[in-house]
mmCIF file of C-alpha atoms in Angstrom:
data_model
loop_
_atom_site.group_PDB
_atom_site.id
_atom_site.type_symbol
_atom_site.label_atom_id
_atom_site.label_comp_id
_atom_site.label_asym_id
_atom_site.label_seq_id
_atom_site.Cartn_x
_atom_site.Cartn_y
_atom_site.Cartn_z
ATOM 1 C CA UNK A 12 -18.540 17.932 23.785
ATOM 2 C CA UNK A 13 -19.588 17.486 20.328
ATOM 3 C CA UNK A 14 -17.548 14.839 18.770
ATOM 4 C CA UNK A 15 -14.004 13.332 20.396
ATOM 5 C CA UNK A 16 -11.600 15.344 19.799
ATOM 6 C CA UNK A 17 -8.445 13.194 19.408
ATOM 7 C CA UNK A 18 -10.035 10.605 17.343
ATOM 8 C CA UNK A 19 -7.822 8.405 15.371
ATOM 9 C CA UNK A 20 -9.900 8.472 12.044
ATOM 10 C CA UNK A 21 -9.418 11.027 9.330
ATOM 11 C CA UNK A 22 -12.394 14.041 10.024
ATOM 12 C CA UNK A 23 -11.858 16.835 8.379
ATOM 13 C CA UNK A 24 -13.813 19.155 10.913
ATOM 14 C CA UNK A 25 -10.635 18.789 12.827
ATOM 15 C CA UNK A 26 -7.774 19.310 10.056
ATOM 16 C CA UNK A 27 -5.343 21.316 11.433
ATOM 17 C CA UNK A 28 -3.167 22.900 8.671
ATOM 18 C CA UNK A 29 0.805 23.225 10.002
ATOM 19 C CA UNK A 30 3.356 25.771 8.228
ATOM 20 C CA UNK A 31 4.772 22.574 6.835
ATOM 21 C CA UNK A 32 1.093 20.682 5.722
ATOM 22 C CA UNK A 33 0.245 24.276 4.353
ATOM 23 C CA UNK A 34 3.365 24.219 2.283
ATOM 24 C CA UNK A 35 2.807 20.464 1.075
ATOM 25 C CA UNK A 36 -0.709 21.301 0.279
ATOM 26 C CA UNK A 37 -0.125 24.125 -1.856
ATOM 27 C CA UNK A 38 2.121 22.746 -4.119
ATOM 28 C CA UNK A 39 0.483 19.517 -4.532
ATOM 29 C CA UNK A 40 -2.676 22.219 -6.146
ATOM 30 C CA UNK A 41 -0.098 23.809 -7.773
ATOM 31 C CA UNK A 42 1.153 21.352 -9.527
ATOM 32 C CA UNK A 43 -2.043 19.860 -10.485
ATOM 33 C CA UNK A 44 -2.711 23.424 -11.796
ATOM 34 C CA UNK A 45 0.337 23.487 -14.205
ATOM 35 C CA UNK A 46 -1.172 19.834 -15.178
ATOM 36 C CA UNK A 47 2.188 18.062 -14.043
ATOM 37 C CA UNK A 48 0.129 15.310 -14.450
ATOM 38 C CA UNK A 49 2.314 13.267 -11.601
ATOM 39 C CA UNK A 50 2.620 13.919 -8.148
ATOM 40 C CA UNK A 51 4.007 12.064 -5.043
ATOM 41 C CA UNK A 52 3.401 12.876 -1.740
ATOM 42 C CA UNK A 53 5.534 10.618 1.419
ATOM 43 C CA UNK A 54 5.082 10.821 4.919
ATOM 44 C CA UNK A 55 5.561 8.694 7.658
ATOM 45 C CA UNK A 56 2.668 6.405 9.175
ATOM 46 C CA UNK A 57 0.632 9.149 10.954
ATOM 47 C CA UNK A 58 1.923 12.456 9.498
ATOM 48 C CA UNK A 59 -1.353 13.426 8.390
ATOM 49 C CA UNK A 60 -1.571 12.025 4.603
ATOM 50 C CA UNK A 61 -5.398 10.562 4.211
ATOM 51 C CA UNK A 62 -6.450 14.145 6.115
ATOM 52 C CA UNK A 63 -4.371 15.989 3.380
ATOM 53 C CA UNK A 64 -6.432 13.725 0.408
ATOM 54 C CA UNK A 65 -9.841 14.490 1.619
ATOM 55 C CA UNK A 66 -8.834 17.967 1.810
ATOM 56 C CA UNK A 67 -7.889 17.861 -1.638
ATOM 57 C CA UNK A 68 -11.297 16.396 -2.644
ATOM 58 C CA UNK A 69 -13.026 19.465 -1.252
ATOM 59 C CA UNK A 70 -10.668 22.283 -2.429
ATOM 60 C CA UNK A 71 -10.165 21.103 -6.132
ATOM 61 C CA UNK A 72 -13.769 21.876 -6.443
ATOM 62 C CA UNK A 73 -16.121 22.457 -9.644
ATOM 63 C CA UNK A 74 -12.522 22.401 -11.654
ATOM 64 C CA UNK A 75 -11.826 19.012 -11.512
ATOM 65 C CA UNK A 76 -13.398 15.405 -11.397
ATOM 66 C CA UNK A 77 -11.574 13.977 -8.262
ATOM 67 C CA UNK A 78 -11.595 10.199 -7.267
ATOM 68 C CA UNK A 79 -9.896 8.960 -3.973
ATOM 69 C CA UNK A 80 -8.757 5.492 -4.336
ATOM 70 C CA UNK A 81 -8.095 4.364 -0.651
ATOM 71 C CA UNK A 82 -7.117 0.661 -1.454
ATOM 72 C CA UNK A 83 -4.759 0.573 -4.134
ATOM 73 C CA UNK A 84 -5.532 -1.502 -7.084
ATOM 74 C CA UNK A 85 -3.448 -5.064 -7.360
ATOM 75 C CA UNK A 86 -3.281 -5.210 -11.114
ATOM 76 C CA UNK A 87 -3.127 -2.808 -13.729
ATOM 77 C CA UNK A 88 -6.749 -3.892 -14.734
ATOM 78 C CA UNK A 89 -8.219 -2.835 -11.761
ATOM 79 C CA UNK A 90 -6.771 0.123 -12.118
ATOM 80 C CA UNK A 91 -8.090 0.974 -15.352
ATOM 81 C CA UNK A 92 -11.520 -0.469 -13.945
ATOM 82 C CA UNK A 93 -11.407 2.103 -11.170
ATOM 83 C CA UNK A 94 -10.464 5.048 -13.429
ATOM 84 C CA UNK A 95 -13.086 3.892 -16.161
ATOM 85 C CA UNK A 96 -15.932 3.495 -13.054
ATOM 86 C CA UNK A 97 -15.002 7.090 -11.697
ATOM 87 C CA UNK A 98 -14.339 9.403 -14.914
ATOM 88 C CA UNK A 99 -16.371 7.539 -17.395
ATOM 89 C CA UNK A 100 -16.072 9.446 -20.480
ATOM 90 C CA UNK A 101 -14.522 12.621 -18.958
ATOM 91 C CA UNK A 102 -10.837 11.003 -20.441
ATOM 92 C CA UNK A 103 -12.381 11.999 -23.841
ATOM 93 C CA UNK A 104 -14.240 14.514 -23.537
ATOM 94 C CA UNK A 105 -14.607 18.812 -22.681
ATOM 95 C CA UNK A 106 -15.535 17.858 -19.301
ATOM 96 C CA UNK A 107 -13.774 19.120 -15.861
ATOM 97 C CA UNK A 108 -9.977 17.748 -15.534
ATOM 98 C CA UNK A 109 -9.568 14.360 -14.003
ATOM 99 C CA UNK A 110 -7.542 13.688 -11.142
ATOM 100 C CA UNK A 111 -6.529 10.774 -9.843
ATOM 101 C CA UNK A 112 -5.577 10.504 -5.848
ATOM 102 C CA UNK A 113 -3.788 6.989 -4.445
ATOM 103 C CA UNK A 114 -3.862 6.961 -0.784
ATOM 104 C CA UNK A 115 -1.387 4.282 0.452
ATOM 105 C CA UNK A 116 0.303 3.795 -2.773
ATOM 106 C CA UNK A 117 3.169 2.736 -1.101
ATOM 107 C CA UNK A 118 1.080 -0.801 -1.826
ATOM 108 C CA UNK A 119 1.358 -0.456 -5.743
ATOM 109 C CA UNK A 120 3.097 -3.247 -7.164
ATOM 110 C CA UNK A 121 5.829 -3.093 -10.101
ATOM 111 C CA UNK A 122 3.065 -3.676 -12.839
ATOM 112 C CA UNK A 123 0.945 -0.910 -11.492
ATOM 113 C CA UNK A 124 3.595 1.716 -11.427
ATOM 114 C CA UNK A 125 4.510 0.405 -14.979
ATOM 115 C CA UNK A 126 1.103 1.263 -15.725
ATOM 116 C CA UNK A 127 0.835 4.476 -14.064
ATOM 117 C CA UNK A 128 3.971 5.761 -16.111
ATOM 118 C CA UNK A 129 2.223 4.524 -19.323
ATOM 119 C CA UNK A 130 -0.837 6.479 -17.641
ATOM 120 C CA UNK A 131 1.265 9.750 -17.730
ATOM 121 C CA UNK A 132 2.055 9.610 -21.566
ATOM 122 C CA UNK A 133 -1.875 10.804 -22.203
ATOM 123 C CA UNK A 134 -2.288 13.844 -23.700
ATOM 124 C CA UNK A 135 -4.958 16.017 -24.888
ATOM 125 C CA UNK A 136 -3.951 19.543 -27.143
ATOM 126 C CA UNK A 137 -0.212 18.846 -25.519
ATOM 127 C CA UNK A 138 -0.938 18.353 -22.047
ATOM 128 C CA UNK A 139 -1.120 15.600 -19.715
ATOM 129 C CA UNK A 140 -5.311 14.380 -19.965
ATOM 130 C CA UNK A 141 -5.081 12.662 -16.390
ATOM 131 C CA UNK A 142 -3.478 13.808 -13.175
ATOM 132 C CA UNK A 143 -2.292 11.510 -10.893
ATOM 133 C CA UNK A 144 -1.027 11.936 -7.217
ATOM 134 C CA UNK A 145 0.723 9.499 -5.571
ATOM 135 C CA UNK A 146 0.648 9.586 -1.575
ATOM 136 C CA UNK A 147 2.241 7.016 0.972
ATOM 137 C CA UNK A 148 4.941 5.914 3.419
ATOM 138 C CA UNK A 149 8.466 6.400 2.575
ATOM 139 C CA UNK A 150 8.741 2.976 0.774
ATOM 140 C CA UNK A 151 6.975 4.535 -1.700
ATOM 141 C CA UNK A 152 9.967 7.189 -2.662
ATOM 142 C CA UNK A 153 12.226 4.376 -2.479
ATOM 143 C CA UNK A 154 10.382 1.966 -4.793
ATOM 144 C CA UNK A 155 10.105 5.284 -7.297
ATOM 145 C CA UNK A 156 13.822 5.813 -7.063
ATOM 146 C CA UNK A 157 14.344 1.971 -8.387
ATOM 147 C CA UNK A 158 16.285 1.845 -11.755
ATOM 148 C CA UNK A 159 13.352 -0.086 -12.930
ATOM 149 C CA UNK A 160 11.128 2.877 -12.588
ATOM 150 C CA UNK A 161 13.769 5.708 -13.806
ATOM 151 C CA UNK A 162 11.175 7.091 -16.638
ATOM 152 C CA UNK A 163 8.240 6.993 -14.356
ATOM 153 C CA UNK A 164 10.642 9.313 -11.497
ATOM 154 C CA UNK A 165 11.398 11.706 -14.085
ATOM 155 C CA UNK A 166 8.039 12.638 -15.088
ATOM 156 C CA UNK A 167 7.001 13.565 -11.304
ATOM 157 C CA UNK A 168 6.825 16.940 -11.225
ATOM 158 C CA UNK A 169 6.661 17.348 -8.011
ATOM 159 C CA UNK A 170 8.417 15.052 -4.841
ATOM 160 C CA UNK A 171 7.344 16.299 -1.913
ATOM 161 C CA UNK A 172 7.235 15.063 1.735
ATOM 162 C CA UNK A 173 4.933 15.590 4.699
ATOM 163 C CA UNK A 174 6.779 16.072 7.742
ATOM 164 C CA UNK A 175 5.503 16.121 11.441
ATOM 165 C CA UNK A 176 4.327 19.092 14.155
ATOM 166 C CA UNK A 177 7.235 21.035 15.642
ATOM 167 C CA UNK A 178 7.915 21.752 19.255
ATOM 168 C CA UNK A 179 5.878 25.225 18.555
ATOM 169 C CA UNK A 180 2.807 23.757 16.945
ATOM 170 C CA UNK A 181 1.438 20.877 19.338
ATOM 171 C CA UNK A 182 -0.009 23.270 21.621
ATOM 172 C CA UNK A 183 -2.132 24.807 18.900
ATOM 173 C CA UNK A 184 -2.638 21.975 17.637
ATOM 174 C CA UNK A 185 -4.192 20.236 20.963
ATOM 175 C CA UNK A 186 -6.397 23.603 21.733
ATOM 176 C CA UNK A 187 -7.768 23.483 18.173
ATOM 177 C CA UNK A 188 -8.904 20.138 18.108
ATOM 178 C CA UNK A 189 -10.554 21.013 22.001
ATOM 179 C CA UNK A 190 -12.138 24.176 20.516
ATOM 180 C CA UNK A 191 -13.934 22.148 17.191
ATOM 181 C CA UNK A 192 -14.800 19.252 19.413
ATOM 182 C CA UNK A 193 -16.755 22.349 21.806
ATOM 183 C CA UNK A 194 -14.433 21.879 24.381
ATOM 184 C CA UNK A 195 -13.624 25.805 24.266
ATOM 185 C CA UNK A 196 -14.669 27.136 27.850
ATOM 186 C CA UNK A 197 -12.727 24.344 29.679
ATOM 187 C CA UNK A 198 -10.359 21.969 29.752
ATOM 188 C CA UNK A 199 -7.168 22.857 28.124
ATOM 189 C CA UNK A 200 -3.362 21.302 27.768
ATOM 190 C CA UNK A 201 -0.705 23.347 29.693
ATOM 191 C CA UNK A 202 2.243 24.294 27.336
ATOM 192 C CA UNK A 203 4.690 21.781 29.435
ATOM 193 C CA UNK A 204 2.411 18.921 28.369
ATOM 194 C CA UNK A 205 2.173 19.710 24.755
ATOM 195 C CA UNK A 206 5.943 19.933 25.322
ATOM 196 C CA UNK A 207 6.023 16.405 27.080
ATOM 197 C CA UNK A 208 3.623 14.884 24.107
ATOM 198 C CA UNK A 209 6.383 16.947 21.325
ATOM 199 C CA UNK A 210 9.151 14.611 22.909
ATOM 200 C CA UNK A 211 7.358 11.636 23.127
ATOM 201 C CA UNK A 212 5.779 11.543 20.096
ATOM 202 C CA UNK A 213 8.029 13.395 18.180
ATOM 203 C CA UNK A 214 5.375 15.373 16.677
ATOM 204 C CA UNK A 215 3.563 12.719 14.862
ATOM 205 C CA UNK A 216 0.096 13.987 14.813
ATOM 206 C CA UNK A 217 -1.423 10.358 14.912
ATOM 207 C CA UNK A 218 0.475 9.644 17.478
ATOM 208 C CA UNK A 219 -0.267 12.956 20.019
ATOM 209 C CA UNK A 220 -4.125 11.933 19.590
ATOM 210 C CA UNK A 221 -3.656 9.041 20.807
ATOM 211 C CA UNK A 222 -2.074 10.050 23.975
ATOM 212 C CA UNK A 223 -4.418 13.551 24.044
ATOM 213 C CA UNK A 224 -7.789 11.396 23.802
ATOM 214 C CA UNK A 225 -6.865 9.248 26.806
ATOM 215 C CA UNK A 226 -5.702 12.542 29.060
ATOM 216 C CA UNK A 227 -8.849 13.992 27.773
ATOM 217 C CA UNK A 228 -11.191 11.469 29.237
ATOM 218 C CA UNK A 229 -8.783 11.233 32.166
ATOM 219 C CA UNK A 230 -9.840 15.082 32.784
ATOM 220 C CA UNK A 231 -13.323 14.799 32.127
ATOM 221 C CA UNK A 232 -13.557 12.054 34.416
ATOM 222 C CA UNK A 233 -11.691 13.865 37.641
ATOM 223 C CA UNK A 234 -13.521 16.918 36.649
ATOM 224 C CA UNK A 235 -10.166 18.827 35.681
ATOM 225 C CA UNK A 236 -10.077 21.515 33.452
ATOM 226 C CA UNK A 237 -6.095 22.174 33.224
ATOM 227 C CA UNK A 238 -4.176 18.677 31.454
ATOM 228 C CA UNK A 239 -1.245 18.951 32.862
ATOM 229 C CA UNK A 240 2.056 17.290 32.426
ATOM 230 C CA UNK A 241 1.840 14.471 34.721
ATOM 231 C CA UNK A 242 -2.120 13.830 33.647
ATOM 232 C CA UNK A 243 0.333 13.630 30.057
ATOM 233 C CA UNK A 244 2.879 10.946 31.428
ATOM 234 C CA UNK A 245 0.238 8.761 33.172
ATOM 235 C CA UNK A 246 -2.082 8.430 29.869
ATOM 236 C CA UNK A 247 1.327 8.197 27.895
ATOM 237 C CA UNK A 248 1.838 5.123 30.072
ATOM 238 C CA UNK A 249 -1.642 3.988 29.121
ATOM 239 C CA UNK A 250 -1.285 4.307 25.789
ATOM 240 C CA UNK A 251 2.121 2.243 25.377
ATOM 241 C CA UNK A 252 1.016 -0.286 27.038
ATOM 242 C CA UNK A 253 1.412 -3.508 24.431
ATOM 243 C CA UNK A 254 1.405 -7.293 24.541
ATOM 244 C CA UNK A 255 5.026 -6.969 24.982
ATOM 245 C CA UNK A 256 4.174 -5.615 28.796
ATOM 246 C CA UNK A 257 2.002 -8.737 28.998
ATOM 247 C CA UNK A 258 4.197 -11.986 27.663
ATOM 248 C CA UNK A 259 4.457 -14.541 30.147
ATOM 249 C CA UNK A 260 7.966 -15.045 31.572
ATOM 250 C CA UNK A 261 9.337 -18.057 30.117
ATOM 251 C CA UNK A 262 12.112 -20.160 32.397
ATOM 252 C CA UNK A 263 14.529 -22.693 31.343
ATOM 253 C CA UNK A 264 12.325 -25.216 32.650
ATOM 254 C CA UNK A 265 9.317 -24.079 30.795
ATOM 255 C CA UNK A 266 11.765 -23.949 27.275
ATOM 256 C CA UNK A 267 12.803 -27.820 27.981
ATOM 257 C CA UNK A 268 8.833 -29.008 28.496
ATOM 258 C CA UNK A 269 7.458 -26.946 25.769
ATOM 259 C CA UNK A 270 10.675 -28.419 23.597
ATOM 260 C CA UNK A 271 9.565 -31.903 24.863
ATOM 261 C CA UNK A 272 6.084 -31.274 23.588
ATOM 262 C CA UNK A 273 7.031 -30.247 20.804
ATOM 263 C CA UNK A 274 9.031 -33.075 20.035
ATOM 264 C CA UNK A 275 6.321 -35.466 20.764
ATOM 265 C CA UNK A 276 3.803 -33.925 18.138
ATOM 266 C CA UNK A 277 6.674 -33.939 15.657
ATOM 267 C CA UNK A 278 6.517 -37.856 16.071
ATOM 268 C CA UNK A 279 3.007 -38.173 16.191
ATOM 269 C CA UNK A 280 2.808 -36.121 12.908
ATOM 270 C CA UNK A 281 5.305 -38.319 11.004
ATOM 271 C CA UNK A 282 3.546 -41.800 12.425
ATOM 272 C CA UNK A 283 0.068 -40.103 11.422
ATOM 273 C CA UNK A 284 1.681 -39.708 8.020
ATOM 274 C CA UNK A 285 3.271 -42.762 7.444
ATOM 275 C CA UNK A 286 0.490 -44.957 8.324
ATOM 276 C CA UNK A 287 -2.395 -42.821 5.808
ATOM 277 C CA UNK A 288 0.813 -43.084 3.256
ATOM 278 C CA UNK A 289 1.472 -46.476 2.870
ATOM 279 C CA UNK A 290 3.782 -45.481 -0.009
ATOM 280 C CA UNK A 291 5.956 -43.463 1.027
ATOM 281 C CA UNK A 292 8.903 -45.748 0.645
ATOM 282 C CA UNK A 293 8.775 -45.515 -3.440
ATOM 283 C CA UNK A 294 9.351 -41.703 -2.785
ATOM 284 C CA UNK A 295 12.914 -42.794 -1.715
ATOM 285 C CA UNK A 296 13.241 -45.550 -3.418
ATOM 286 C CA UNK A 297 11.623 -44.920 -6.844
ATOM 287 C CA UNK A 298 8.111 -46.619 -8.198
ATOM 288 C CA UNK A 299 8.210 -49.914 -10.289
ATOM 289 C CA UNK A 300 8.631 -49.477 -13.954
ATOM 290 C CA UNK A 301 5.045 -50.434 -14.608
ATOM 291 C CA UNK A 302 3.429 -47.841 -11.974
ATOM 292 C CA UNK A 303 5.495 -45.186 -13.137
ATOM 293 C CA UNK A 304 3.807 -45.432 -16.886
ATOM 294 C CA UNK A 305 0.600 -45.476 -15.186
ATOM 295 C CA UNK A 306 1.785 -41.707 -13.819
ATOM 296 C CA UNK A 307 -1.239 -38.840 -15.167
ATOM 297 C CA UNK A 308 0.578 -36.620 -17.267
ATOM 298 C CA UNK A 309 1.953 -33.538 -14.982
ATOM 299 C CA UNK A 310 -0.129 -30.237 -15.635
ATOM 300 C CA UNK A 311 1.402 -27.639 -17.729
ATOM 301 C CA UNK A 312 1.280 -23.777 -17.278
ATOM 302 C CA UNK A 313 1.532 -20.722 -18.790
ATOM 303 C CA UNK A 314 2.728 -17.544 -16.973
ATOM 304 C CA UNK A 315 1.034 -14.104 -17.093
ATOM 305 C CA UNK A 316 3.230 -11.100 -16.234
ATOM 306 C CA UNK A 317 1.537 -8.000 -16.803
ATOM 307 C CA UNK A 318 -1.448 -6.365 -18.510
ATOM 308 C CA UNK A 319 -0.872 -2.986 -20.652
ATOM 309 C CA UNK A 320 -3.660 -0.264 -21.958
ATOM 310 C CA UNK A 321 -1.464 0.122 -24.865
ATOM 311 C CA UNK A 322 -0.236 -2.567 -27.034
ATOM 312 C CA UNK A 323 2.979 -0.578 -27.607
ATOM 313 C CA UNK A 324 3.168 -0.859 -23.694
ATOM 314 C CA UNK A 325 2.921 -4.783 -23.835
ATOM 315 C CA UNK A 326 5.367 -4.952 -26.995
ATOM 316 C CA UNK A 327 8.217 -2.615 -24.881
ATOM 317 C CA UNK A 328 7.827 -4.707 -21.973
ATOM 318 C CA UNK A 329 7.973 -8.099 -23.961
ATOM 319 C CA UNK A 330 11.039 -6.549 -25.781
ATOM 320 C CA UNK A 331 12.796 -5.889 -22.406
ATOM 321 C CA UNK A 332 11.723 -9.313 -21.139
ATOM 322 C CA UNK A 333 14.031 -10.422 -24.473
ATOM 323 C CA UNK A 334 16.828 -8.695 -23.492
ATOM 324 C CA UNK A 335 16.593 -10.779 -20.286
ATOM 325 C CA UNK A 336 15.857 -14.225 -22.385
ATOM 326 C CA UNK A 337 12.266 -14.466 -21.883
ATOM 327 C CA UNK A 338 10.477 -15.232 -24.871
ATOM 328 C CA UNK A 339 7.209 -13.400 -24.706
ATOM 329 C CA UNK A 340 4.179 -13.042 -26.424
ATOM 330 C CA UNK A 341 0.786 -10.386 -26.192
ATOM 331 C CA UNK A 342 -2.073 -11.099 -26.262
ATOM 332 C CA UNK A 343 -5.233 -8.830 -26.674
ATOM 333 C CA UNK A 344 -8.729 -8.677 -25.065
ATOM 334 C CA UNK A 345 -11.783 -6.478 -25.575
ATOM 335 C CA UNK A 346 -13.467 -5.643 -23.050
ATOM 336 C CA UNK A 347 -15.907 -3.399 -24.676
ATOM 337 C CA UNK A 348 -16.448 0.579 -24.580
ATOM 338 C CA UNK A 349 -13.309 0.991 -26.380
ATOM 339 C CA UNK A 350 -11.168 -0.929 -23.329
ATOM 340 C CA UNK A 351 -8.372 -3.385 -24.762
ATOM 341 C CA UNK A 352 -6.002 -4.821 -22.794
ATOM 342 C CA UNK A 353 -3.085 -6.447 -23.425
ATOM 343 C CA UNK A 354 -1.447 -9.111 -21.687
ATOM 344 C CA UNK A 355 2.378 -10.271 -21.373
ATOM 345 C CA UNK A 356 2.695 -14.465 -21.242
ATOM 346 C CA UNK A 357 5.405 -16.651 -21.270
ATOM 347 C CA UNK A 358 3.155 -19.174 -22.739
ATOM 348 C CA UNK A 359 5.562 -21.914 -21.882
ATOM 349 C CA UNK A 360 4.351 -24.876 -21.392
ATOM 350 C CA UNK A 361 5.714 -25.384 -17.894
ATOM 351 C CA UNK A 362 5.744 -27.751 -15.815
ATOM 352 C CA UNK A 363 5.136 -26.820 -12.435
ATOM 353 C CA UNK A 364 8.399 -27.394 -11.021
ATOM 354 C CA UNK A 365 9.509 -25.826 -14.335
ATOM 355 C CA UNK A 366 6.699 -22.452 -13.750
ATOM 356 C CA UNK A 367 8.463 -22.129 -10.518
ATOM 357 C CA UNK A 368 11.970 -22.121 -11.687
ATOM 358 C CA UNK A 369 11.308 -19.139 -13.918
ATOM 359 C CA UNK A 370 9.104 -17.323 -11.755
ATOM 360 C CA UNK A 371 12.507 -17.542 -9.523
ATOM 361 C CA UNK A 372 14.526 -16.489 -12.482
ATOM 362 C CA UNK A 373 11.601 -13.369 -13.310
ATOM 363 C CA UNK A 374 12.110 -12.031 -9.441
ATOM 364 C CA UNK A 375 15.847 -11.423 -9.746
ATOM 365 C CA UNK A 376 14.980 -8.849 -12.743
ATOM 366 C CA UNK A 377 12.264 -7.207 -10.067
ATOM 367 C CA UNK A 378 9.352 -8.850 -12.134
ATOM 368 C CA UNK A 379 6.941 -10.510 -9.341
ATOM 369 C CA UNK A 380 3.304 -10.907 -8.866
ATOM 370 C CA UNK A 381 3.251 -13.513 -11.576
ATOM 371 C CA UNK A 382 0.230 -15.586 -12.523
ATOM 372 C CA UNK A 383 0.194 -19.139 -13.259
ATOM 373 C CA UNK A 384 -2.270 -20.245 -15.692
ATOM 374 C CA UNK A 385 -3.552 -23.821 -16.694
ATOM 375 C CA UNK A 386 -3.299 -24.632 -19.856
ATOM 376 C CA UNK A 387 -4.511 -28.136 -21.452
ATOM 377 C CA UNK A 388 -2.587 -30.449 -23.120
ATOM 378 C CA UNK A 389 -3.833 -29.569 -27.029
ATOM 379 C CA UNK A 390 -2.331 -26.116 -26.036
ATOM 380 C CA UNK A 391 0.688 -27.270 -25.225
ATOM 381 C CA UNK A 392 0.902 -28.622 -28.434
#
């Protein structure tokens, strides 16, 4: 045996391409092809995604510059960073195409998906200079689908979602995986077990190998060359086992002691506080007129919302945050090599009871991820 052959990481000596990965593959090149410029790619936890995205680094070949961004970026800075870092000056020039691919984007906050559709609007001699595809759990369709992000939806031009093995295709896809891993003159799955794994993993490729790699050893280790369905069941056992199997039975009487303990560190906690906080009757009662002058001024804040490549980006999104009573400014930085980027502030000044009111008040409009920032006292001014 060469490698394991049900290993739960992404090697693509092992990809097995379904009738339904084929499809999904091909039109995610085709689209990139007719320079859609946006593509997104769901699938459930498992389904084969990150398999599909290293594929895609290989096939796009000499034609395009291809980055695979495995941890999505948290602000719309870092994502410029990362595209800057990986095409360099390929977004200007005669160069091969650039292609963007975000594995797990189902991660992507609000501002980064506002910056991806801002992304989108590049063009070079009428069409789109960067492709981008989009690939993740099903959250990431829904968060798409948001009226927030209506513009950025209709410029995908192409949805499509990775579905699991059928009934027909575990087998294949068990003896495939035994055959790369140089398993081929032995030990093989019988049909009723791949039927066994279909129904209790529902076809979930991540899922099957890990079942498959404990019945493997199982059958290396008896010396068995046929896995059959019962070899199946026993490692399925195995394999769901969980801490739930292992939590300690509680009892009624165990519920009333650990509630009694409980009770008694609660009391200890409050006379442990009390006695290193002399003062804590003036939080009830209010501090003497003199003391309460003697108060340091509270600290004041600003509040940083989002950062744009474009200032007519920043000035949309401080015109929206208008509509909604938000009195915005921008704010520009150079970061040199031809990179400005603009910022979105409430500059405030806040207090911070005051910062966290309208942060509040900015999360029922979908805006989160918001950034407090110090500001001193002459600012404020």
């Amino acid at each position: 045996m060469d490698k394991k052959p049900f290993s739960l990481t992404a090697d693509l000596d092992f990809l097995y391409l379904s009738e339904g990965h084929m499809r999904v593959f091909g039109e995610i090149l085709s689209a990139i092809d007719r320079r859609d410029g946006l593509v997104c790619v769901t699938g459930e936890p498992g389904a084969g995604k990150t398999i599909i995205c290293r594929r895609l680094l290989e096939e796009l070949g000499d034609k395009y510059n291809v980055v695979l961004v495995t941890t999505p970026p948290k602000t719309p800075q870092a994502m410029t960073e990362t595209l800057d870092d990986a095409f360099g000056e390929e977004m200007e020039g005669e160069s091969r195409i650039p292609v963007a691919i975000f594995d797990e984007a189902q991660h992507l906050d609000f501002r980064c998906l506002d910056h991806i559709k801002f992304l989108t609007n590049l063009e070079k001699e009428g069409e789109k200079l960067l492709q981008i595809v989009l690939v993740g759990q099903p959250e990431l369709a829904e968060k798409v689908s948001h009226k927030r992000f209506i513009q950025l939806e209709q410029r995908i031009g192409a949805k499509l979602k990775l579905g699991s093995l059928n009934k027909k295709e575990v087998w294949p896809y068990l003896n495939h995986r035994l055959t790369i891993a140089g398993l081929s003159g032995g030990t093989r799955f019988t049909k009723r077990s791949a039927s066994y794994l279909y129904r209790e993993t529902s076809g979930v490729p991540r899922l099957i190998n890990r079942i498959a790699n404990i019945a493997v050893e199982q059958a290396l280790h008896e010396d068995k060359e046929k896995i059959g369905a019962r070899a199946v069941k026993r490692a399925a056992s195995k394999a769901s086992a969980s801490r739930s199997d292992w939590q300690e039975e509680v009892t009624p009487e165990r519920i009333s002691l650990r509630l009694s303990v409980l009770t008694i560190i609660f009391a200890l906690s409050v006379g442990l506080y009390l006695y290193f906080n002399p003062e804590w009757p003036l939080a009830l009662y209010g501090r003497p007129v003199a003391q309460t002058q003697a108060v340091a001024p509270q600290s004041r804040y600003a509040l940083k919302l989002s950062t744009f490549l474009l200032r007519e980006q920043a000035e949309e999104f401080r015109d929206r945050l208008a509509k909604e009573d938000f009195t915005a400014t921008v704010a520009a930085k150079d970061f040199g090599d031809g990179w400005t980027l603009y910022q979105v502030r409430l500059p405030g000044p806040y207090t911070q009871r005051e910062a966290t009111n309208v942060m509040d008040r900015l999360g029922t409009i979908g805006i989160q991820n918001v950034e407090k920032i110090p500001i001193s006292s002459s600012q404020s001014h």
